[in-house]
Amino acid sequence: MELNDIHPFTISVPDSDLTGLYKKLELTRLPDELDLPINQQWEWGMPVAVLKPIIDYWCTQYDWRAVEERINRTLPQFTTHIESRAHGPQNIHFVFKKSKNPSALPLLFVHGWPGNFLEVSKMIDELTNPLDPKHPAFHVVAPSLPGFVFSDRTSTPGMDAIGTAFVFDKLMIKLGFKHYLAQGGDWGARVCRALAIYHKESCLGTHANLISYGAPTFWRNPLISLKLVLGGKGIPGGYSAEEMAGLQRMQEFLTSGNAYMRLQGTRPQSLAYALTDSPAGLLAWIGEKLYAWTDNYPWTPEELITWTMLYWIKGPGGGLRYYKENHIIHRGNRAGPHAELEFGWSSTPFAFSLFPKEVAPLPLEWAGLCQNLVYAKKHNKGGHFAAWEVPELLCEDIREFARIVERLDGRLRLKV
């Protein structure tokens, strides 16, 4: 195997796979459901009244070949083998678009679940070749996580965020980038955290739109604990009503919105049987998250189906297993296998963007608990998939962060 080869990649789903997909769609059997008030229907999962029209669209109007052609035309894709930390060579799929600007900075963009590499598509042109020449430009690399979409899975356990960071750091170096910045949401934020801790000589700064480390405690953060108490009582000096509402949103997510997380983090294989065999089931499993985690984003049937297709093509198992690989049920455990990721300090410059409909919109100052926070911005719109929902806002935050890191670290030199 030639590990130095980087191969252009074109998505080309076999006709036989599409034929099998449509046969399964035609045989879809939908469950019954309770008669519920409209404001309670989503509390039980994706309503049939929402799902069925999308399935009908999939069967009669959706054109995968047109979508496939558009992705291949607009996003330059590649694959290459990267030697992993403990699993041998891994075949990694990635988008790679270079800027025309010779002073451009390398930027690693990392997605999560149920996201995918397409999330970068709404920003990639403006990041690589901005309309305003005063803006910094970037060489953008957007890989698929191991086991996700077109990146191969491992055959043995252990490919977690730390292992992923190892692979992605090697990918950036293989592409010729000795130093780079990284951005991530969802699991991408966790991978960026691992880059900041374990690869700080090459990853010179990370930006995230999700805080991926542990919550403050009274003994380690007494002032924050006091502000929580004061904010809960509406006393001046505590967190604002808006900040307390964000914390309440997080609590609601933990109590009524994270069943998927516990299932994927404990018995992903059992779930994989159902979702690998039922495109309608996979659409409901993913689609419910896309609706619930965004800020009233107007998802089109084509978008919902395309995001589902990217998990259907090679199977959703790798994405489901990633939760167990990352010991999700041990989050917050100081003796757990990822304690350093959760609670360790990193001096790597960090920027954080807060969007109000994130599943856990925590106070801005929490972003600096475990990493060197140099920039933070609170926005008044956007949710969990900021790169897709409000790409212009996330793009501007990335630019501002890059300017700051350039001033802090001479190894990054912006000449624009």
Short mmCIF file of C-alpha atoms in Angstrom, two decimals:
data_model
loop_
_atom_site.label_atom_id
_atom_site.label_comp_id
_atom_site.label_asym_id
_atom_site.label_seq_id
_atom_site.Cartn_x
_atom_site.Cartn_y
_atom_site.Cartn_z
CA MET A 1 0.00 0.00 0.00
CA GLU A 2 1.34 3.42 -0.99
CA LEU A 3 0.73 5.70 1.97
CA ASN A 4 2.06 8.74 0.13
CA ASP A 5 -0.63 8.68 -2.52
CA ILE A 6 -3.42 11.23 -2.48
CA HIS A 7 -6.19 10.26 -4.88
CA PRO A 8 -8.97 12.42 -6.31
CA PHE A 9 -12.33 11.07 -5.18
CA THR A 10 -15.65 11.16 -6.99
CA ILE A 11 -18.89 10.05 -5.38
CA SER A 12 -20.46 7.37 -7.56
CA VAL A 13 -23.11 5.22 -5.93
CA PRO A 14 -23.73 2.02 -7.92
CA ASP A 15 -27.07 1.79 -9.69
CA SER A 16 -27.74 -1.49 -7.91
CA ASP A 17 -27.47 0.26 -4.53
CA LEU A 18 -29.98 2.90 -5.59
CA THR A 19 -32.33 0.23 -6.90
CA GLY A 20 -32.18 -1.56 -3.56
CA LEU A 21 -32.75 1.71 -1.72
CA TYR A 22 -35.92 2.50 -3.65
CA LYS A 23 -37.25 -1.00 -3.13
CA LYS A 24 -36.88 -0.52 0.60
CA LEU A 25 -38.54 2.88 0.44
CA GLU A 26 -41.50 1.42 -1.45
CA LEU A 27 -41.90 -1.21 1.29
CA THR A 28 -41.79 1.33 4.12
CA ARG A 29 -44.19 0.53 6.93
CA LEU A 30 -44.84 3.52 9.18
CA PRO A 31 -45.82 3.09 12.83
CA ASP A 32 -49.02 4.32 14.37
CA GLU A 33 -48.87 7.26 16.76
CA LEU A 34 -50.84 8.91 19.53
CA ASP A 35 -53.36 11.68 18.98
CA LEU A 36 -51.49 14.59 20.49
CA PRO A 37 -51.75 18.39 20.55
CA ILE A 38 -49.47 19.95 17.97
CA ASN A 39 -47.22 21.42 20.66
CA GLN A 40 -46.55 17.95 22.10
CA GLN A 41 -46.00 15.89 18.96
CA TRP A 42 -42.25 16.41 18.67
CA GLU A 43 -41.80 15.38 22.31
CA TRP A 44 -42.48 11.81 21.17
CA GLY A 45 -40.20 11.92 18.13
CA MET A 46 -40.63 12.86 14.49
CA PRO A 47 -44.37 12.99 13.66
CA VAL A 48 -45.69 10.81 10.84
CA ALA A 49 -47.26 13.91 9.30
CA VAL A 50 -43.76 15.37 8.88
CA LEU A 51 -41.95 12.19 7.87
CA LYS A 52 -44.36 10.73 5.31
CA PRO A 53 -44.27 13.65 2.83
CA ILE A 54 -40.47 13.55 2.87
CA ILE A 55 -40.49 9.81 2.15
CA ASP A 56 -42.95 10.44 -0.69
CA TYR A 57 -40.65 13.13 -2.08
CA TRP A 58 -37.72 10.72 -1.82
CA CYS A 59 -39.62 8.12 -3.83
CA THR A 60 -41.00 10.41 -6.53
CA GLN A 61 -38.95 13.61 -6.89
CA TYR A 62 -35.55 13.35 -5.23
CA ASP A 63 -32.72 13.01 -7.76
CA TRP A 64 -29.60 11.57 -6.15
CA ARG A 65 -27.67 11.69 -9.41
CA ALA A 66 -28.20 15.45 -9.65
CA VAL A 67 -27.14 15.90 -6.03
CA GLU A 68 -24.14 13.63 -6.54
CA GLU A 69 -23.06 15.60 -9.61
CA ARG A 70 -23.39 18.91 -7.77
CA ILE A 71 -21.31 17.74 -4.81
CA ASN A 72 -18.60 16.37 -7.09
CA ARG A 73 -18.56 19.58 -9.13
CA THR A 74 -18.44 22.05 -6.24
CA LEU A 75 -16.32 20.25 -3.64
CA PRO A 76 -12.88 18.90 -4.63
CA GLN A 77 -12.59 15.58 -2.80
CA PHE A 78 -9.72 13.20 -2.17
CA THR A 79 -8.78 10.08 -0.27
CA THR A 80 -5.48 9.06 1.23
CA HIS A 81 -4.11 6.54 3.68
CA ILE A 82 -2.94 7.88 7.02
CA GLU A 83 -1.12 5.78 9.60
CA SER A 84 -3.27 5.87 12.72
CA ARG A 85 -2.22 5.74 16.34
CA ALA A 86 -3.32 2.14 16.97
CA HIS A 87 -5.30 0.86 13.98
CA GLY A 88 -2.82 0.82 11.13
CA PRO A 89 -3.36 2.75 7.89
CA GLN A 90 -6.75 4.45 7.60
CA ASN A 91 -8.28 5.51 4.29
CA ILE A 92 -9.57 9.04 4.91
CA HIS A 93 -11.95 10.98 2.69
CA PHE A 94 -11.60 14.76 2.67
CA VAL A 95 -12.51 17.94 0.88
CA PHE A 96 -9.48 20.06 0.03
CA LYS A 97 -9.75 23.46 -1.59
CA LYS A 98 -6.71 25.70 -1.82
CA SER A 99 -6.90 29.46 -1.88
CA LYS A 100 -5.47 31.49 -4.73
CA ASN A 101 -3.84 33.68 -2.09
CA PRO A 102 -0.26 32.53 -1.39
CA SER A 103 -0.54 33.89 2.17
CA ALA A 104 -3.61 31.80 2.99
CA LEU A 105 -3.76 29.88 6.27
CA PRO A 106 -4.47 26.17 6.49
CA LEU A 107 -7.81 25.50 8.18
CA LEU A 108 -9.03 22.08 9.28
CA PHE A 109 -12.84 21.89 9.44
CA VAL A 110 -14.22 18.97 11.47
CA HIS A 111 -17.87 17.90 11.42
CA GLY A 112 -19.81 15.80 13.92
CA TRP A 113 -22.92 13.60 14.02
CA PRO A 114 -25.33 13.64 12.26
CA GLY A 115 -23.40 16.20 10.26
CA ASN A 116 -20.99 15.58 7.41
CA PHE A 117 -18.40 17.21 5.19
CA LEU A 118 -21.15 19.09 3.30
CA GLU A 119 -21.41 21.49 6.22
CA VAL A 120 -18.36 23.34 4.94
CA SER A 121 -19.89 23.86 1.50
CA LYS A 122 -21.70 27.11 2.30
CA MET A 123 -18.50 28.76 3.58
CA ILE A 124 -15.74 27.22 1.53
CA ASP A 125 -15.70 29.73 -1.34
CA GLU A 126 -15.73 32.75 0.95
CA LEU A 127 -13.07 31.20 3.19
CA THR A 128 -10.72 30.26 0.38
CA ASN A 129 -11.17 33.30 -1.86
CA PRO A 130 -13.05 36.04 0.02
CA LEU A 131 -14.81 38.71 -1.98
CA ASP A 132 -13.17 41.37 0.19
CA PRO A 133 -9.38 41.08 -0.28
CA LYS A 134 -8.88 42.54 3.21
CA HIS A 135 -10.25 39.35 4.75
CA PRO A 136 -7.84 36.52 5.58
CA ALA A 137 -7.95 33.58 3.19
CA PHE A 138 -7.67 29.88 4.01
CA HIS A 139 -6.70 26.59 2.47
CA VAL A 140 -9.66 24.49 3.66
CA VAL A 141 -9.44 20.80 4.55
CA ALA A 142 -12.69 19.12 5.61
CA PRO A 143 -12.29 15.39 6.28
CA SER A 144 -14.96 12.84 7.06
CA LEU A 145 -14.50 11.39 10.54
CA PRO A 146 -13.19 7.79 10.56
CA GLY A 147 -16.11 5.46 9.91
CA PHE A 148 -18.31 8.31 8.69
CA VAL A 149 -19.56 8.69 5.11
CA PHE A 150 -16.60 7.86 2.82
CA SER A 151 -13.81 7.47 5.40
CA ASP A 152 -13.15 3.83 6.20
CA ARG A 153 -14.02 2.44 9.60
CA THR A 154 -11.62 0.59 11.86
CA SER A 155 -12.13 -3.12 12.49
CA THR A 156 -11.28 -2.92 16.20
CA PRO A 157 -12.39 -0.50 18.95
CA GLY A 158 -10.55 2.62 20.02
CA MET A 159 -10.89 5.20 17.25
CA ASP A 160 -12.04 8.02 19.52
CA ALA A 161 -11.55 11.79 19.35
CA ILE A 162 -7.93 11.44 20.44
CA GLY A 163 -7.24 8.86 17.74
CA THR A 164 -9.08 11.00 15.20
CA ALA A 165 -6.99 14.04 16.12
CA PHE A 166 -3.85 11.96 15.59
CA VAL A 167 -5.02 10.99 12.09
CA PHE A 168 -6.17 14.49 11.13
CA ASP A 169 -2.94 16.07 12.35
CA LYS A 170 -1.00 13.65 10.16
CA LEU A 171 -3.33 14.47 7.27
CA MET A 172 -2.59 18.18 7.55
CA ILE A 173 1.13 17.54 7.72
CA LYS A 174 0.91 15.18 4.74
CA LEU A 175 -0.79 17.95 2.78
CA GLY A 176 2.21 20.16 3.49
CA PHE A 177 0.85 22.20 6.40
CA LYS A 178 3.30 22.27 9.27
CA HIS A 179 1.06 24.65 11.20
CA TYR A 180 -2.69 25.15 10.94
CA LEU A 181 -5.90 26.20 12.66
CA ALA A 182 -8.86 23.94 13.35
CA GLN A 183 -12.60 24.50 13.66
CA GLY A 184 -15.31 22.12 14.82
CA GLY A 185 -18.81 21.66 16.14
CA ASP A 186 -20.38 18.64 17.82
CA TRP A 187 -17.77 15.84 17.75
CA GLY A 188 -15.61 18.18 15.69
CA ALA A 189 -15.27 20.40 18.76
CA ARG A 190 -14.06 17.38 20.74
CA VAL A 191 -11.52 16.51 18.05
CA CYS A 192 -10.30 20.13 18.06
CA ARG A 193 -9.94 19.91 21.82
CA ALA A 194 -7.74 16.83 21.38
CA LEU A 195 -5.68 18.67 18.77
CA ALA A 196 -5.20 21.58 21.19
CA ILE A 197 -3.92 19.26 23.92
CA TYR A 198 -1.93 16.62 22.05
CA HIS A 199 -0.84 18.38 18.85
CA LYS A 200 -0.23 21.95 19.97
CA GLU A 201 3.05 22.21 18.06
CA SER A 202 1.20 21.96 14.76
CA CYS A 203 -2.36 22.99 15.61
CA LEU A 204 -1.80 26.59 16.69
CA GLY A 205 -5.38 27.46 17.53
CA THR A 206 -8.85 25.98 17.68
CA HIS A 207 -12.29 27.44 17.18
CA ALA A 208 -15.49 25.71 18.28
CA ASN A 209 -19.21 26.36 18.39
CA LEU A 210 -19.74 23.84 21.19
CA ILE A 211 -17.98 23.65 24.56
CA SER A 212 -16.62 20.14 24.75
CA TYR A 213 -15.18 19.93 28.24
CA GLY A 214 -16.58 19.32 31.68
CA ALA A 215 -18.85 21.64 33.64
CA PRO A 216 -17.48 23.82 36.46
CA THR A 217 -17.56 22.61 40.04
CA PHE A 218 -17.85 24.54 43.29
CA TRP A 219 -14.35 23.65 44.49
CA ARG A 220 -12.63 24.50 41.22
CA ASN A 221 -14.86 27.41 40.17
CA PRO A 222 -16.50 28.95 43.26
CA LEU A 223 -17.24 32.29 41.57
CA ILE A 224 -19.13 30.60 38.75
CA SER A 225 -21.04 28.54 41.30
CA LEU A 226 -22.00 31.74 43.12
CA LYS A 227 -23.18 33.34 39.88
CA LEU A 228 -25.33 30.28 39.20
CA VAL A 229 -27.01 30.62 42.58
CA LEU A 230 -27.53 34.37 42.21
CA GLY A 231 -28.75 34.01 38.64
CA GLY A 232 -31.25 31.36 39.67
CA LYS A 233 -32.74 33.82 42.17
CA GLY A 234 -32.59 36.81 39.83
CA ILE A 235 -30.12 38.63 42.09
CA PRO A 236 -27.71 41.17 40.52
CA GLY A 237 -24.21 39.80 40.10
CA GLY A 238 -25.43 36.42 38.92
CA TYR A 239 -25.90 35.12 35.45
CA SER A 240 -28.43 37.01 33.34
CA ALA A 241 -31.90 35.70 32.58
CA GLU A 242 -30.72 34.91 29.06
CA GLU A 243 -27.76 32.91 30.35
CA MET A 244 -29.95 31.05 32.83
CA ALA A 245 -32.37 30.23 30.00
CA GLY A 246 -29.47 28.74 28.07
CA LEU A 247 -28.53 26.58 31.04
CA GLN A 248 -32.15 25.50 31.32
CA ARG A 249 -32.12 24.53 27.65
CA MET A 250 -29.07 22.36 28.33
CA GLN A 251 -30.80 20.74 31.29
CA GLU A 252 -33.87 19.98 29.19
CA PHE A 253 -31.61 18.40 26.58
CA LEU A 254 -29.98 16.21 29.24
CA THR A 255 -33.30 15.08 30.67
CA SER A 256 -35.46 14.68 27.57
CA GLY A 257 -33.30 15.06 24.47
CA ASN A 258 -30.30 12.79 24.86
CA ALA A 259 -31.77 9.28 24.73
CA TYR A 260 -30.10 8.87 21.32
CA MET A 261 -26.76 9.60 22.97
CA ARG A 262 -27.13 6.93 25.63
CA LEU A 263 -28.28 4.35 23.09
CA GLN A 264 -25.48 5.11 20.64
CA GLY A 265 -23.05 5.26 23.55
CA THR A 266 -23.98 1.86 24.96
CA ARG A 267 -25.51 -0.45 22.31
CA PRO A 268 -24.76 1.09 18.90
CA GLN A 269 -24.66 -2.25 17.12
CA SER A 270 -28.25 -3.09 18.03
CA LEU A 271 -29.42 0.26 16.70
CA ALA A 272 -27.32 -0.16 13.56
CA TYR A 273 -29.34 -3.19 12.46
CA ALA A 274 -32.51 -1.10 12.29
CA LEU A 275 -31.02 2.01 10.69
CA THR A 276 -28.85 0.14 8.19
CA ASP A 277 -31.89 -1.69 6.84
CA SER A 278 -34.50 1.08 6.87
CA PRO A 279 -33.90 4.32 4.94
CA ALA A 280 -37.13 5.73 6.39
CA GLY A 281 -35.97 4.88 9.89
CA LEU A 282 -32.59 6.50 9.27
CA LEU A 283 -34.32 9.61 7.90
CA ALA A 284 -36.46 9.86 11.03
CA TRP A 285 -33.50 9.27 13.36
CA ILE A 286 -31.38 11.95 11.70
CA GLY A 287 -34.16 14.30 10.65
CA GLU A 288 -35.54 14.66 14.16
CA LYS A 289 -32.15 15.98 15.30
CA LEU A 290 -31.90 18.37 12.37
CA TYR A 291 -35.26 19.90 13.22
CA ALA A 292 -34.71 19.97 16.99
CA TRP A 293 -31.18 21.36 17.05
CA THR A 294 -31.56 24.27 14.64
CA ASP A 295 -32.95 27.77 15.00
CA ASN A 296 -36.09 27.34 12.89
CA TYR A 297 -33.93 26.56 9.88
CA PRO A 298 -36.20 25.85 6.86
CA TRP A 299 -34.95 22.39 5.96
CA THR A 300 -35.96 21.34 2.46
CA PRO A 301 -36.84 17.72 1.66
CA GLU A 302 -33.75 17.55 -0.56
CA GLU A 303 -31.45 18.67 2.25
CA LEU A 304 -32.92 16.22 4.75
CA ILE A 305 -32.68 13.33 2.31
CA THR A 306 -29.15 14.22 1.18
CA TRP A 307 -27.84 14.29 4.75
CA THR A 308 -29.53 10.94 5.30
CA MET A 309 -28.13 9.53 2.05
CA LEU A 310 -24.58 10.30 3.12
CA TYR A 311 -25.07 7.97 6.08
CA TRP A 312 -27.06 5.42 4.10
CA ILE A 313 -24.52 4.85 1.30
CA LYS A 314 -21.90 3.03 3.38
CA GLY A 315 -24.07 2.51 6.42
CA PRO A 316 -24.58 4.54 9.62
CA GLY A 317 -22.79 2.15 11.97
CA GLY A 318 -19.53 4.09 12.23
CA GLY A 319 -21.29 7.28 13.23
CA LEU A 320 -23.34 5.46 15.85
CA ARG A 321 -20.31 3.68 17.31
CA TYR A 322 -18.38 6.93 17.67
CA TYR A 323 -20.40 7.69 20.81
CA LYS A 324 -19.33 4.46 22.50
CA GLU A 325 -15.77 4.87 21.23
CA ASN A 326 -15.68 8.22 23.03
CA HIS A 327 -17.07 6.87 26.31
CA ILE A 328 -20.00 9.26 26.15
CA ILE A 329 -21.67 7.79 29.24
CA HIS A 330 -18.54 8.56 31.28
CA ARG A 331 -18.61 12.28 30.48
CA GLY A 332 -17.91 14.35 33.58
CA ASN A 333 -15.99 11.57 35.31
CA ARG A 334 -12.63 12.85 36.52
CA ALA A 335 -11.36 9.28 36.67
CA GLY A 336 -12.73 8.43 33.23
CA PRO A 337 -10.71 7.53 30.13
CA HIS A 338 -11.04 11.05 28.69
CA ALA A 339 -10.46 13.01 31.89
CA GLU A 340 -7.69 15.11 30.35
CA LEU A 341 -9.93 16.10 27.44
CA GLU A 342 -12.66 17.09 29.86
CA PHE A 343 -10.72 18.86 32.58
CA GLY A 344 -7.09 19.36 31.51
CA TRP A 345 -5.75 22.82 30.74
CA SER A 346 -4.55 23.75 27.26
CA SER A 347 -2.61 26.90 26.46
CA THR A 348 -3.50 26.62 22.77
CA PRO A 349 -5.45 29.74 21.73
CA PHE A 350 -9.17 29.07 21.65
CA ALA A 351 -12.13 30.91 20.14
CA PHE A 352 -15.76 30.20 20.83
CA SER A 353 -18.96 31.14 19.01
CA LEU A 354 -22.21 30.91 20.97
CA PHE A 355 -25.43 30.35 19.05
CA PRO A 356 -28.72 30.60 20.96
CA LYS A 357 -30.31 27.35 19.75
CA GLU A 358 -27.27 25.19 20.42
CA VAL A 359 -28.25 22.13 22.47
CA ALA A 360 -26.09 23.47 25.30
CA PRO A 361 -25.80 27.28 25.00
CA LEU A 362 -23.53 27.81 27.99
CA PRO A 363 -22.31 31.18 29.31
CA LEU A 364 -19.45 32.57 27.28
CA GLU A 365 -17.02 32.58 30.21
CA TRP A 366 -17.31 28.80 30.51
CA ALA A 367 -15.41 28.55 27.24
CA GLY A 368 -12.27 29.69 29.06
CA LEU A 369 -12.39 27.16 31.89
CA CYS A 370 -9.97 24.68 30.33
CA GLN A 371 -8.35 26.47 27.41
CA ASN A 372 -6.72 29.79 26.57
CA LEU A 373 -9.77 31.75 25.42
CA VAL A 374 -8.72 34.64 23.17
CA TYR A 375 -12.00 35.38 21.40
CA ALA A 376 -15.68 34.77 22.11
CA LYS A 377 -18.78 35.96 20.31
CA LYS A 378 -22.45 35.59 21.20
CA HIS A 379 -24.88 35.61 18.30
CA ASN A 380 -28.62 36.24 18.28
CA LYS A 381 -29.49 33.49 15.81
CA GLY A 382 -28.28 30.04 14.82
CA GLY A 383 -28.17 26.59 16.33
CA HIS A 384 -26.15 23.38 16.44
CA PHE A 385 -25.32 23.34 12.72
CA ALA A 386 -24.02 26.89 12.48
CA ALA A 387 -21.97 26.29 9.34
CA TRP A 388 -25.16 25.27 7.56
CA GLU A 389 -27.63 27.64 9.24
CA VAL A 390 -25.65 30.87 9.52
CA PRO A 391 -22.44 30.36 7.54
CA GLU A 392 -21.76 34.08 7.25
CA LEU A 393 -21.61 34.48 11.05
CA LEU A 394 -19.36 31.49 11.61
CA CYS A 395 -17.13 32.54 8.73
CA GLU A 396 -16.60 35.98 10.24
CA ASP A 397 -15.76 34.50 13.64
CA ILE A 398 -13.17 32.21 12.06
CA ARG A 399 -11.61 35.19 10.31
CA GLU A 400 -11.41 37.23 13.49
CA PHE A 401 -9.90 34.30 15.35
CA ALA A 402 -7.29 33.86 12.63
CA ARG A 403 -6.29 37.51 12.93
CA ILE A 404 -5.82 37.11 16.68
CA VAL A 405 -3.72 33.96 16.41
CA GLU A 406 -1.57 35.61 13.77
CA ARG A 407 -0.78 38.39 16.22
CA LEU A 408 -0.06 35.91 19.02
CA ASP A 409 2.02 33.39 17.11
CA GLY A 410 4.65 34.35 14.58
CA ARG A 411 4.39 30.95 12.93
CA LEU A 412 1.17 32.13 11.31
CA ARG A 413 1.64 35.01 8.91
CA LEU A 414 -1.31 36.65 7.23
CA LYS A 415 -0.30 38.98 4.42
CA VAL A 416 -3.74 40.15 3.35
#
